[in-house]
């Protein structure tokens, strides 16, 4: 059974940084896509960033316009984790952040759509306030 477990959330002041990690257990994907989403209070869950990889090939990344350049996403093959470095945080970045996985080996892109993902973590809270 595949499980995704996020960690690294917390409370920071504006301008601060956090590193969110998503540990994948139950399966090692040689080809897959992983997305990060967030949901702020009273708002819909939205795509933040994602990464698609295939063993032996260069991975590709996709970002929402609001976070591009601030939230680099990366993968640690040895640890089977995907990380989201969130930097230059703003109060509007406050949300529960979720990682999600699409294990389709034929997927060729990172989807921004919630329905495209088969596996979800429980979420980790990020609060940005002064």
mmCIF file of N, CA and C in Angstrom:
data_model
loop_
_atom_site.group_PDB
_atom_site.id
_atom_site.type_symbol
_atom_site.label_atom_id
_atom_site.label_comp_id
_atom_site.label_asym_id
_atom_site.label_seq_id
_atom_site.Cartn_x
_atom_site.Cartn_y
_atom_site.Cartn_z
ATOM 1 N N UNK A 1 0.842 -1.186 0.000
ATOM 2 C CA UNK A 1 0.000 0.000 0.000
ATOM 3 C C UNK A 1 0.883 1.244 0.000
ATOM 4 N N UNK A 2 0.635 2.115 -0.931
ATOM 5 C CA UNK A 2 1.430 3.329 -1.033
ATOM 6 C C UNK A 2 0.966 4.348 -0.004
ATOM 7 N N UNK A 3 1.908 4.930 0.691
ATOM 8 C CA UNK A 3 1.607 5.999 1.638
ATOM 9 C C UNK A 3 2.522 7.182 1.373
ATOM 10 N N UNK A 4 1.955 8.368 1.492
ATOM 11 C CA UNK A 4 2.719 9.601 1.375
ATOM 12 C C UNK A 4 2.635 10.319 2.712
ATOM 13 N N UNK A 5 3.781 10.689 3.237
ATOM 14 C CA UNK A 5 3.793 11.336 4.543
ATOM 15 C C UNK A 5 4.577 12.634 4.423
ATOM 16 N N UNK A 6 3.872 13.752 4.647
ATOM 17 C CA UNK A 6 4.514 15.060 4.590
ATOM 18 C C UNK A 6 5.091 15.429 5.957
ATOM 19 N N UNK A 7 6.099 16.263 5.903
ATOM 20 C CA UNK A 7 6.672 16.816 7.127
ATOM 21 C C UNK A 7 7.317 18.157 6.784
ATOM 22 N N UNK A 8 7.654 18.910 7.818
ATOM 23 C CA UNK A 8 8.385 20.145 7.617
ATOM 24 C C UNK A 8 7.577 21.415 7.742
ATOM 25 N N UNK A 9 6.274 21.301 7.945
ATOM 26 C CA UNK A 9 5.471 22.502 8.093
ATOM 27 C C UNK A 9 5.745 23.205 9.417
ATOM 28 N N UNK A 10 5.184 24.398 9.564
ATOM 29 C CA UNK A 10 5.364 25.140 10.796
ATOM 30 C C UNK A 10 4.918 26.579 10.636
ATOM 31 N N UNK A 11 5.279 27.376 11.620
ATOM 32 C CA UNK A 11 4.938 28.802 11.623
ATOM 33 C C UNK A 11 6.196 29.625 11.397
ATOM 34 N N UNK A 12 6.129 30.551 10.465
ATOM 35 C CA UNK A 12 7.273 31.405 10.163
ATOM 36 C C UNK A 12 6.796 32.837 9.933
ATOM 37 N N UNK A 13 7.740 33.747 10.020
ATOM 38 C CA UNK A 13 7.438 35.146 9.737
ATOM 39 C C UNK A 13 7.538 35.396 8.237
ATOM 40 N N UNK A 14 6.900 36.443 7.752
ATOM 41 C CA UNK A 14 7.026 36.778 6.325
ATOM 42 C C UNK A 14 8.491 36.905 5.931
ATOM 43 N N UNK A 15 8.798 36.357 4.774
ATOM 44 C CA UNK A 15 10.168 36.342 4.303
ATOM 45 C C UNK A 15 10.937 35.098 4.692
ATOM 46 N N UNK A 16 10.374 34.311 5.585
ATOM 47 C CA UNK A 16 11.042 33.104 6.040
ATOM 48 C C UNK A 16 10.943 31.958 5.051
ATOM 49 N N UNK A 17 11.528 30.834 5.451
ATOM 50 C CA UNK A 17 11.581 29.657 4.567
ATOM 51 C C UNK A 17 11.285 28.396 5.361
ATOM 52 N N UNK A 18 10.792 27.415 4.653
ATOM 53 C CA UNK A 18 10.596 26.080 5.206
ATOM 54 C C UNK A 18 10.908 25.076 4.106
ATOM 55 N N UNK A 19 11.238 23.881 4.529
ATOM 56 C CA UNK A 19 11.446 22.804 3.573
ATOM 57 C C UNK A 19 10.464 21.687 3.896
ATOM 58 N N UNK A 20 9.555 21.463 2.976
ATOM 59 C CA UNK A 20 8.564 20.407 3.137
ATOM 60 C C UNK A 20 9.071 19.145 2.450
ATOM 61 N N UNK A 21 8.862 18.025 3.085
ATOM 62 C CA UNK A 21 9.267 16.749 2.499
ATOM 63 C C UNK A 21 8.075 15.814 2.409
ATOM 64 N N UNK A 22 8.104 14.984 1.398
ATOM 65 C CA UNK A 22 7.066 13.975 1.207
ATOM 66 C C UNK A 22 7.767 12.634 1.058
ATOM 67 N N UNK A 23 7.602 11.800 2.056
ATOM 68 C CA UNK A 23 8.220 10.479 2.028
ATOM 69 C C UNK A 23 7.238 9.475 1.442
ATOM 70 N N UNK A 24 7.710 8.705 0.492
ATOM 71 C CA UNK A 24 6.883 7.702 -0.164
ATOM 72 C C UNK A 24 7.241 6.329 0.373
ATOM 73 N N UNK A 25 6.271 5.610 0.843
ATOM 74 C CA UNK A 25 6.513 4.252 1.317
ATOM 75 C C UNK A 25 5.563 3.291 0.637
ATOM 76 N N UNK A 26 5.956 2.042 0.623
ATOM 77 C CA UNK A 26 5.111 1.011 0.044
ATOM 78 C C UNK A 26 5.436 0.669 -1.397
ATOM 79 N N UNK A 27 6.181 1.552 -2.046
ATOM 80 C CA UNK A 27 6.510 1.307 -3.449
ATOM 81 C C UNK A 27 7.586 2.283 -3.882
ATOM 82 N N UNK A 28 8.454 1.818 -4.744
ATOM 83 C CA UNK A 28 9.429 2.711 -5.350
ATOM 84 C C UNK A 28 9.052 2.875 -6.810
ATOM 85 N N UNK A 29 8.848 4.101 -7.213
ATOM 86 C CA UNK A 29 8.415 4.389 -8.576
ATOM 87 C C UNK A 29 9.624 4.681 -9.460
ATOM 88 N N UNK A 30 9.754 3.924 -10.523
ATOM 89 C CA UNK A 30 10.830 4.235 -11.467
ATOM 90 C C UNK A 30 10.403 5.349 -12.407
ATOM 91 N N UNK A 31 9.098 5.492 -12.603
ATOM 92 C CA UNK A 31 8.540 6.597 -13.374
ATOM 93 C C UNK A 31 7.275 7.049 -12.681
ATOM 94 N N UNK A 32 7.164 8.318 -12.426
ATOM 95 C CA UNK A 32 5.970 8.819 -11.743
ATOM 96 C C UNK A 32 5.984 10.330 -11.774
ATOM 97 N N UNK A 33 4.921 10.887 -11.298
ATOM 98 C CA UNK A 33 4.835 12.337 -11.128
ATOM 99 C C UNK A 33 4.337 12.613 -9.720
ATOM 100 N N UNK A 34 4.890 13.619 -9.115
ATOM 101 C CA UNK A 34 4.484 14.012 -7.771
ATOM 102 C C UNK A 34 4.123 15.487 -7.799
ATOM 103 N N UNK A 35 3.012 15.800 -7.197
ATOM 104 C CA UNK A 35 2.583 17.186 -7.151
ATOM 105 C C UNK A 35 2.458 17.682 -5.722
ATOM 106 N N UNK A 36 2.636 18.958 -5.560
ATOM 107 C CA UNK A 36 2.360 19.634 -4.292
ATOM 108 C C UNK A 36 1.162 20.551 -4.516
ATOM 109 N N UNK A 37 0.207 20.451 -3.606
ATOM 110 C CA UNK A 37 -0.974 21.300 -3.639
ATOM 111 C C UNK A 37 -1.079 22.004 -2.296
ATOM 112 N N UNK A 38 -1.901 23.023 -2.238
ATOM 113 C CA UNK A 38 -2.170 23.675 -0.965
ATOM 114 C C UNK A 38 -3.620 24.113 -0.912
ATOM 115 N N UNK A 39 -4.109 24.194 0.323
ATOM 116 C CA UNK A 39 -5.482 24.628 0.523
ATOM 117 C C UNK A 39 -5.527 25.594 1.692
ATOM 118 N N UNK A 40 -5.892 26.821 1.382
ATOM 119 C CA UNK A 40 -6.035 27.852 2.399
ATOM 120 C C UNK A 40 -7.458 27.807 2.949
ATOM 121 N N UNK A 41 -7.660 28.310 4.155
ATOM 122 C CA UNK A 41 -9.006 28.302 4.736
ATOM 123 C C UNK A 41 -10.026 28.973 3.826
ATOM 124 N N UNK A 42 -11.111 28.271 3.567
ATOM 125 C CA UNK A 42 -12.171 28.829 2.757
ATOM 126 C C UNK A 42 -11.917 28.846 1.273
ATOM 127 N N UNK A 43 -10.800 28.261 0.851
ATOM 128 C CA UNK A 43 -10.464 28.253 -0.577
ATOM 129 C C UNK A 43 -10.320 26.823 -1.093
ATOM 130 N N UNK A 44 -10.352 26.712 -2.397
ATOM 131 C CA UNK A 44 -10.183 25.403 -3.014
ATOM 132 C C UNK A 44 -8.709 24.995 -3.009
ATOM 133 N N UNK A 45 -8.497 23.700 -3.063
ATOM 134 C CA UNK A 45 -7.145 23.190 -3.151
ATOM 135 C C UNK A 45 -6.561 23.566 -4.518
ATOM 136 N N UNK A 46 -5.326 24.044 -4.507
ATOM 137 C CA UNK A 46 -4.716 24.497 -5.743
ATOM 138 C C UNK A 46 -3.331 23.881 -5.926
ATOM 139 N N UNK A 47 -2.979 23.720 -7.186
ATOM 140 C CA UNK A 47 -1.674 23.187 -7.540
ATOM 141 C C UNK A 47 -0.600 24.217 -7.237
ATOM 142 N N UNK A 48 0.537 23.737 -6.721
ATOM 143 C CA UNK A 48 1.653 24.614 -6.400
ATOM 144 C C UNK A 48 2.860 24.295 -7.283
ATOM 145 N N UNK A 49 3.277 23.048 -7.258
ATOM 146 C CA UNK A 49 4.466 22.644 -8.011
ATOM 147 C C UNK A 49 4.445 21.134 -8.180
ATOM 148 N N UNK A 50 5.193 20.649 -9.145
ATOM 149 C CA UNK A 50 5.253 19.219 -9.356
ATOM 150 C C UNK A 50 6.504 18.817 -10.088
ATOM 151 N N UNK A 51 6.766 17.540 -10.025
ATOM 152 C CA UNK A 51 7.985 16.995 -10.624
ATOM 153 C C UNK A 51 7.653 15.631 -11.222
ATOM 154 N N UNK A 52 8.168 15.391 -12.400
ATOM 155 C CA UNK A 52 8.014 14.098 -13.037
ATOM 156 C C UNK A 52 9.398 13.521 -13.274
ATOM 157 N N UNK A 53 9.539 12.235 -12.970
ATOM 158 C CA UNK A 53 10.851 11.634 -13.174
ATOM 159 C C UNK A 53 10.727 10.251 -13.802
ATOM 160 N N UNK A 54 11.815 9.862 -14.397
ATOM 161 C CA UNK A 54 11.968 8.528 -14.957
ATOM 162 C C UNK A 54 13.418 8.140 -14.745
ATOM 163 N N UNK A 55 13.638 7.005 -14.132
ATOM 164 C CA UNK A 55 15.008 6.583 -13.831
ATOM 165 C C UNK A 55 15.838 6.565 -15.110
ATOM 166 N N UNK A 56 16.984 7.235 -15.039
ATOM 167 C CA UNK A 56 17.858 7.291 -16.200
ATOM 168 C C UNK A 56 17.631 8.497 -17.076
ATOM 169 N N UNK A 57 16.613 9.310 -16.743
ATOM 170 C CA UNK A 57 16.322 10.519 -17.511
ATOM 171 C C UNK A 57 16.286 11.725 -16.596
ATOM 172 N N UNK A 58 16.425 12.884 -17.196
ATOM 173 C CA UNK A 58 16.344 14.132 -16.445
ATOM 174 C C UNK A 58 14.897 14.378 -16.031
ATOM 175 N N UNK A 59 14.694 14.747 -14.786
ATOM 176 C CA UNK A 59 13.335 15.024 -14.329
ATOM 177 C C UNK A 59 12.882 16.393 -14.839
ATOM 178 N N UNK A 60 11.581 16.586 -14.866
ATOM 179 C CA UNK A 60 11.010 17.861 -15.301
ATOM 180 C C UNK A 60 10.138 18.421 -14.192
ATOM 181 N N UNK A 61 10.059 19.727 -14.121
ATOM 182 C CA UNK A 61 9.285 20.387 -13.072
ATOM 183 C C UNK A 61 8.267 21.344 -13.677
ATOM 184 N N UNK A 62 7.214 21.590 -12.918
ATOM 185 C CA UNK A 62 6.150 22.511 -13.312
ATOM 186 C C UNK A 62 5.748 23.307 -12.089
ATOM 187 N N UNK A 63 5.482 24.597 -12.279
ATOM 188 C CA UNK A 63 5.152 25.470 -11.156
ATOM 189 C C UNK A 63 3.927 26.328 -11.461
ATOM 190 N N UNK A 64 3.188 26.633 -10.411
ATOM 191 C CA UNK A 64 2.142 27.636 -10.528
ATOM 192 C C UNK A 64 2.819 29.001 -10.647
ATOM 193 N N UNK A 65 2.194 29.892 -11.359
ATOM 194 C CA UNK A 65 2.795 31.204 -11.575
ATOM 195 C C UNK A 65 3.074 31.961 -10.288
ATOM 196 N N UNK A 66 2.233 31.753 -9.288
ATOM 197 C CA UNK A 66 2.366 32.512 -8.043
ATOM 198 C C UNK A 66 3.570 32.097 -7.207
ATOM 199 N N UNK A 67 4.150 30.941 -7.498
ATOM 200 C CA UNK A 67 5.270 30.457 -6.682
ATOM 201 C C UNK A 67 6.529 30.218 -7.484
ATOM 202 N N UNK A 68 6.464 30.379 -8.778
ATOM 203 C CA UNK A 68 7.618 30.092 -9.613
ATOM 204 C C UNK A 68 8.807 30.932 -9.177
ATOM 205 N N UNK A 69 9.927 30.261 -8.969
ATOM 206 C CA UNK A 69 11.128 30.935 -8.515
ATOM 207 C C UNK A 69 11.270 30.977 -7.008
ATOM 208 N N UNK A 70 10.190 30.732 -6.288
ATOM 209 C CA UNK A 70 10.241 30.761 -4.822
ATOM 210 C C UNK A 70 10.177 29.371 -4.208
ATOM 211 N N UNK A 71 9.553 28.420 -4.890
ATOM 212 C CA UNK A 71 9.279 27.103 -4.333
ATOM 213 C C UNK A 71 9.904 26.000 -5.192
ATOM 214 N N UNK A 72 11.189 25.852 -5.210
ATOM 215 C CA UNK A 72 11.781 24.777 -6.005
ATOM 216 C C UNK A 72 11.411 23.405 -5.463
ATOM 217 N N UNK A 73 11.125 22.489 -6.382
ATOM 218 C CA UNK A 73 10.761 21.126 -6.017
ATOM 219 C C UNK A 73 11.887 20.195 -6.478
ATOM 220 N N UNK A 74 12.174 19.197 -5.667
ATOM 221 C CA UNK A 74 13.266 18.290 -5.998
ATOM 222 C C UNK A 74 12.975 16.890 -5.467
ATOM 223 N N UNK A 75 13.751 15.938 -5.919
ATOM 224 C CA UNK A 75 13.565 14.550 -5.498
ATOM 225 C C UNK A 75 14.885 13.978 -5.030
ATOM 226 N N UNK A 76 14.809 13.191 -3.961
ATOM 227 C CA UNK A 76 15.962 12.465 -3.447
ATOM 228 C C UNK A 76 15.713 10.984 -3.739
ATOM 229 N N UNK A 77 16.382 10.464 -4.755
ATOM 230 C CA UNK A 77 16.139 9.081 -5.158
ATOM 231 C C UNK A 77 16.475 8.094 -4.044
ATOM 232 N N UNK A 78 17.570 8.349 -3.360
ATOM 233 C CA UNK A 78 18.023 7.417 -2.334
ATOM 234 C C UNK A 78 17.031 7.318 -1.177
ATOM 235 N N UNK A 79 16.408 8.444 -0.843
ATOM 236 C CA UNK A 79 15.475 8.476 0.270
ATOM 237 C C UNK A 79 14.025 8.295 -0.161
ATOM 238 N N UNK A 80 13.793 8.241 -1.469
ATOM 239 C CA UNK A 80 12.434 8.111 -2.001
ATOM 240 C C UNK A 80 11.527 9.216 -1.453
ATOM 241 N N UNK A 81 12.038 10.424 -1.505
ATOM 242 C CA UNK A 81 11.275 11.582 -1.031
ATOM 243 C C UNK A 81 11.267 12.667 -2.093
ATOM 244 N N UNK A 82 10.245 13.496 -2.029
ATOM 245 C CA UNK A 82 10.150 14.691 -2.866
ATOM 246 C C UNK A 82 10.019 15.878 -1.931
ATOM 247 N N UNK A 83 10.809 16.894 -2.165
ATOM 248 C CA UNK A 83 10.830 18.047 -1.271
ATOM 249 C C UNK A 83 10.362 19.302 -1.984
ATOM 250 N N UNK A 84 9.796 20.196 -1.207
ATOM 251 C CA UNK A 84 9.371 21.509 -1.696
ATOM 252 C C UNK A 84 10.011 22.544 -0.780
ATOM 253 N N UNK A 85 10.939 23.289 -1.311
ATOM 254 C CA UNK A 85 11.586 24.349 -0.550
ATOM 255 C C UNK A 85 10.748 25.608 -0.741
ATOM 256 N N UNK A 86 10.119 26.068 0.327
ATOM 257 C CA UNK A 86 9.272 27.253 0.193
ATOM 258 C C UNK A 86 10.000 28.442 0.808
ATOM 259 N N UNK A 87 10.246 29.454 -0.016
ATOM 260 C CA UNK A 87 11.087 30.585 0.366
ATOM 261 C C UNK A 87 10.334 31.901 0.191
ATOM 262 N N UNK A 88 10.871 32.936 0.800
ATOM 263 C CA UNK A 88 10.280 34.281 0.695
ATOM 264 C C UNK A 88 8.782 34.215 0.975
ATOM 265 N N UNK A 89 8.448 33.571 2.072
ATOM 266 C CA UNK A 89 7.041 33.307 2.365
ATOM 267 C C UNK A 89 6.261 34.588 2.635
ATOM 268 N N UNK A 90 5.009 34.548 2.183
ATOM 269 C CA UNK A 90 4.092 35.666 2.364
ATOM 270 C C UNK A 90 2.885 35.171 3.162
ATOM 271 N N UNK A 91 2.168 36.055 3.817
ATOM 272 C CA UNK A 91 0.972 35.611 4.560
ATOM 273 C C UNK A 91 -0.015 34.837 3.682
ATOM 274 N N UNK A 92 -0.102 35.191 2.424
ATOM 275 C CA UNK A 92 -1.029 34.487 1.529
ATOM 276 C C UNK A 92 -0.563 33.070 1.164
ATOM 277 N N UNK A 93 0.632 32.688 1.590
ATOM 278 C CA UNK A 93 1.091 31.311 1.404
ATOM 279 C C UNK A 93 0.601 30.398 2.525
ATOM 280 N N UNK A 94 -0.052 30.979 3.529
ATOM 281 C CA UNK A 94 -0.591 30.182 4.626
ATOM 282 C C UNK A 94 -1.627 29.194 4.106
ATOM 283 N N UNK A 95 -1.409 27.914 4.409
ATOM 284 C CA UNK A 95 -2.298 26.870 3.900
ATOM 285 C C UNK A 95 -1.835 25.526 4.451
ATOM 286 N N UNK A 96 -2.667 24.520 4.224
ATOM 287 C CA UNK A 96 -2.227 23.144 4.417
ATOM 288 C C UNK A 96 -1.641 22.681 3.097
ATOM 289 N N UNK A 97 -0.431 22.172 3.141
ATOM 290 C CA UNK A 97 0.253 21.724 1.939
ATOM 291 C C UNK A 97 0.193 20.203 1.857
ATOM 292 N N UNK A 98 -0.180 19.725 0.677
ATOM 293 C CA UNK A 98 -0.328 18.297 0.446
ATOM 294 C C UNK A 98 0.590 17.841 -0.683
ATOM 295 N N UNK A 99 1.146 16.656 -0.520
ATOM 296 C CA UNK A 99 1.809 16.048 -1.665
ATOM 297 C C UNK A 99 0.887 14.974 -2.228
ATOM 298 N N UNK A 100 1.023 14.759 -3.507
ATOM 299 C CA UNK A 100 0.157 13.808 -4.197
ATOM 300 C C UNK A 100 0.975 13.077 -5.249
ATOM 301 N N UNK A 101 0.643 11.824 -5.477
ATOM 302 C CA UNK A 101 1.416 11.016 -6.409
ATOM 303 C C UNK A 101 0.572 10.410 -7.514
ATOM 304 N N UNK A 102 1.138 10.380 -8.697
ATOM 305 C CA UNK A 102 0.538 9.713 -9.840
ATOM 306 C C UNK A 102 1.518 8.649 -10.289
ATOM 307 N N UNK A 103 1.161 7.403 -10.085
ATOM 308 C CA UNK A 103 2.069 6.304 -10.375
ATOM 309 C C UNK A 103 1.964 5.739 -11.770
ATOM 310 N N UNK A 104 1.239 6.416 -12.638
ATOM 311 C CA UNK A 104 1.108 5.939 -14.016
ATOM 312 C C UNK A 104 2.468 5.988 -14.710
ATOM 313 N N UNK A 105 3.049 4.867 -15.086
ATOM 314 C CA UNK A 105 4.396 4.882 -15.688
ATOM 315 C C UNK A 105 4.425 5.509 -17.068
ATOM 316 N N UNK A 106 3.263 5.717 -17.667
ATOM 317 C CA UNK A 106 3.227 6.300 -19.001
ATOM 318 C C UNK A 106 2.977 7.803 -18.980
ATOM 319 N N UNK A 107 2.832 8.361 -17.781
ATOM 320 C CA UNK A 107 2.564 9.795 -17.729
ATOM 321 C C UNK A 107 3.767 10.574 -18.234
ATOM 322 N N UNK A 108 3.512 11.589 -18.994
ATOM 323 C CA UNK A 108 4.602 12.332 -19.627
ATOM 324 C C UNK A 108 4.652 13.784 -19.167
ATOM 325 N N UNK A 109 3.805 14.147 -18.204
ATOM 326 C CA UNK A 109 3.793 15.536 -17.776
ATOM 327 C C UNK A 109 3.311 15.606 -16.327
ATOM 328 N N UNK A 110 3.466 16.752 -15.712
ATOM 329 C CA UNK A 110 2.955 16.986 -14.369
ATOM 330 C C UNK A 110 1.575 17.627 -14.493
ATOM 331 N N UNK A 111 0.563 16.934 -14.004
ATOM 332 C CA UNK A 111 -0.782 17.474 -14.078
ATOM 333 C C UNK A 111 -1.033 18.471 -12.950
ATOM 334 N N UNK A 112 -1.790 19.506 -13.254
ATOM 335 C CA UNK A 112 -2.204 20.486 -12.248
ATOM 336 C C UNK A 112 -3.583 20.148 -11.690
ATOM 337 N N UNK A 113 -4.118 19.019 -12.093
ATOM 338 C CA UNK A 113 -5.477 18.636 -11.751
ATOM 339 C C UNK A 113 -5.496 17.660 -10.586
ATOM 340 N N UNK A 114 -6.326 17.928 -9.596
ATOM 341 C CA UNK A 114 -6.426 17.067 -8.420
ATOM 342 C C UNK A 114 -6.782 15.638 -8.809
ATOM 343 N N UNK A 115 -7.714 15.491 -9.727
ATOM 344 C CA UNK A 115 -8.209 14.165 -10.100
ATOM 345 C C UNK A 115 -7.149 13.285 -10.743
ATOM 346 N N UNK A 116 -6.054 13.862 -11.184
ATOM 347 C CA UNK A 116 -5.012 13.076 -11.852
ATOM 348 C C UNK A 116 -4.161 12.284 -10.883
ATOM 349 N N UNK A 117 -4.290 12.549 -9.590
ATOM 350 C CA UNK A 117 -3.413 11.937 -8.598
ATOM 351 C C UNK A 117 -4.118 10.828 -7.831
ATOM 352 N N UNK A 118 -3.379 9.715 -7.682
ATOM 353 C CA UNK A 118 -3.936 8.524 -7.046
ATOM 354 C C UNK A 118 -3.691 8.485 -5.546
ATOM 355 N N UNK A 119 -2.609 9.104 -5.131
ATOM 356 C CA UNK A 119 -2.196 8.998 -3.737
ATOM 357 C C UNK A 119 -2.031 10.392 -3.133
ATOM 358 N N UNK A 120 -2.435 10.528 -1.874
ATOM 359 C CA UNK A 120 -2.369 11.823 -1.191
ATOM 360 C C UNK A 120 -1.820 11.642 0.209
ATOM 361 N N UNK A 121 -1.053 12.622 0.647
ATOM 362 C CA UNK A 121 -0.623 12.671 2.022
ATOM 363 C C UNK A 121 -1.682 13.328 2.887
ATOM 364 N N UNK A 122 -1.393 13.388 4.172
ATOM 365 C CA UNK A 122 -2.373 13.924 5.132
ATOM 366 C C UNK A 122 -2.293 15.440 5.239
ATOM 367 N N UNK A 123 -1.248 16.021 4.700
ATOM 368 C CA UNK A 123 -1.099 17.469 4.725
ATOM 369 C C UNK A 123 -0.240 17.952 5.876
ATOM 370 N N UNK A 124 0.402 19.088 5.665
ATOM 371 C CA UNK A 124 1.200 19.723 6.711
ATOM 372 C C UNK A 124 0.906 21.219 6.690
ATOM 373 N N UNK A 125 0.684 21.774 7.863
ATOM 374 C CA UNK A 125 0.256 23.171 7.980
ATOM 375 C C UNK A 125 1.454 24.108 7.869
ATOM 376 N N UNK A 126 1.294 25.132 7.051
ATOM 377 C CA UNK A 126 2.269 26.219 6.951
ATOM 378 C C UNK A 126 1.540 27.512 7.284
ATOM 379 N N UNK A 127 2.028 28.216 8.303
ATOM 380 C CA UNK A 127 1.422 29.474 8.725
ATOM 381 C C UNK A 127 2.462 30.580 8.639
ATOM 382 N N UNK A 128 2.121 31.633 7.920
ATOM 383 C CA UNK A 128 3.035 32.762 7.747
ATOM 384 C C UNK A 128 2.382 33.992 8.366
ATOM 385 N N UNK A 129 2.964 34.486 9.428
ATOM 386 C CA UNK A 129 2.409 35.669 10.090
ATOM 387 C C UNK A 129 3.498 36.353 10.891
ATOM 388 N N UNK A 130 3.281 37.638 11.111
ATOM 389 C CA UNK A 130 4.238 38.402 11.902
ATOM 390 C C UNK A 130 3.759 38.538 13.340
#
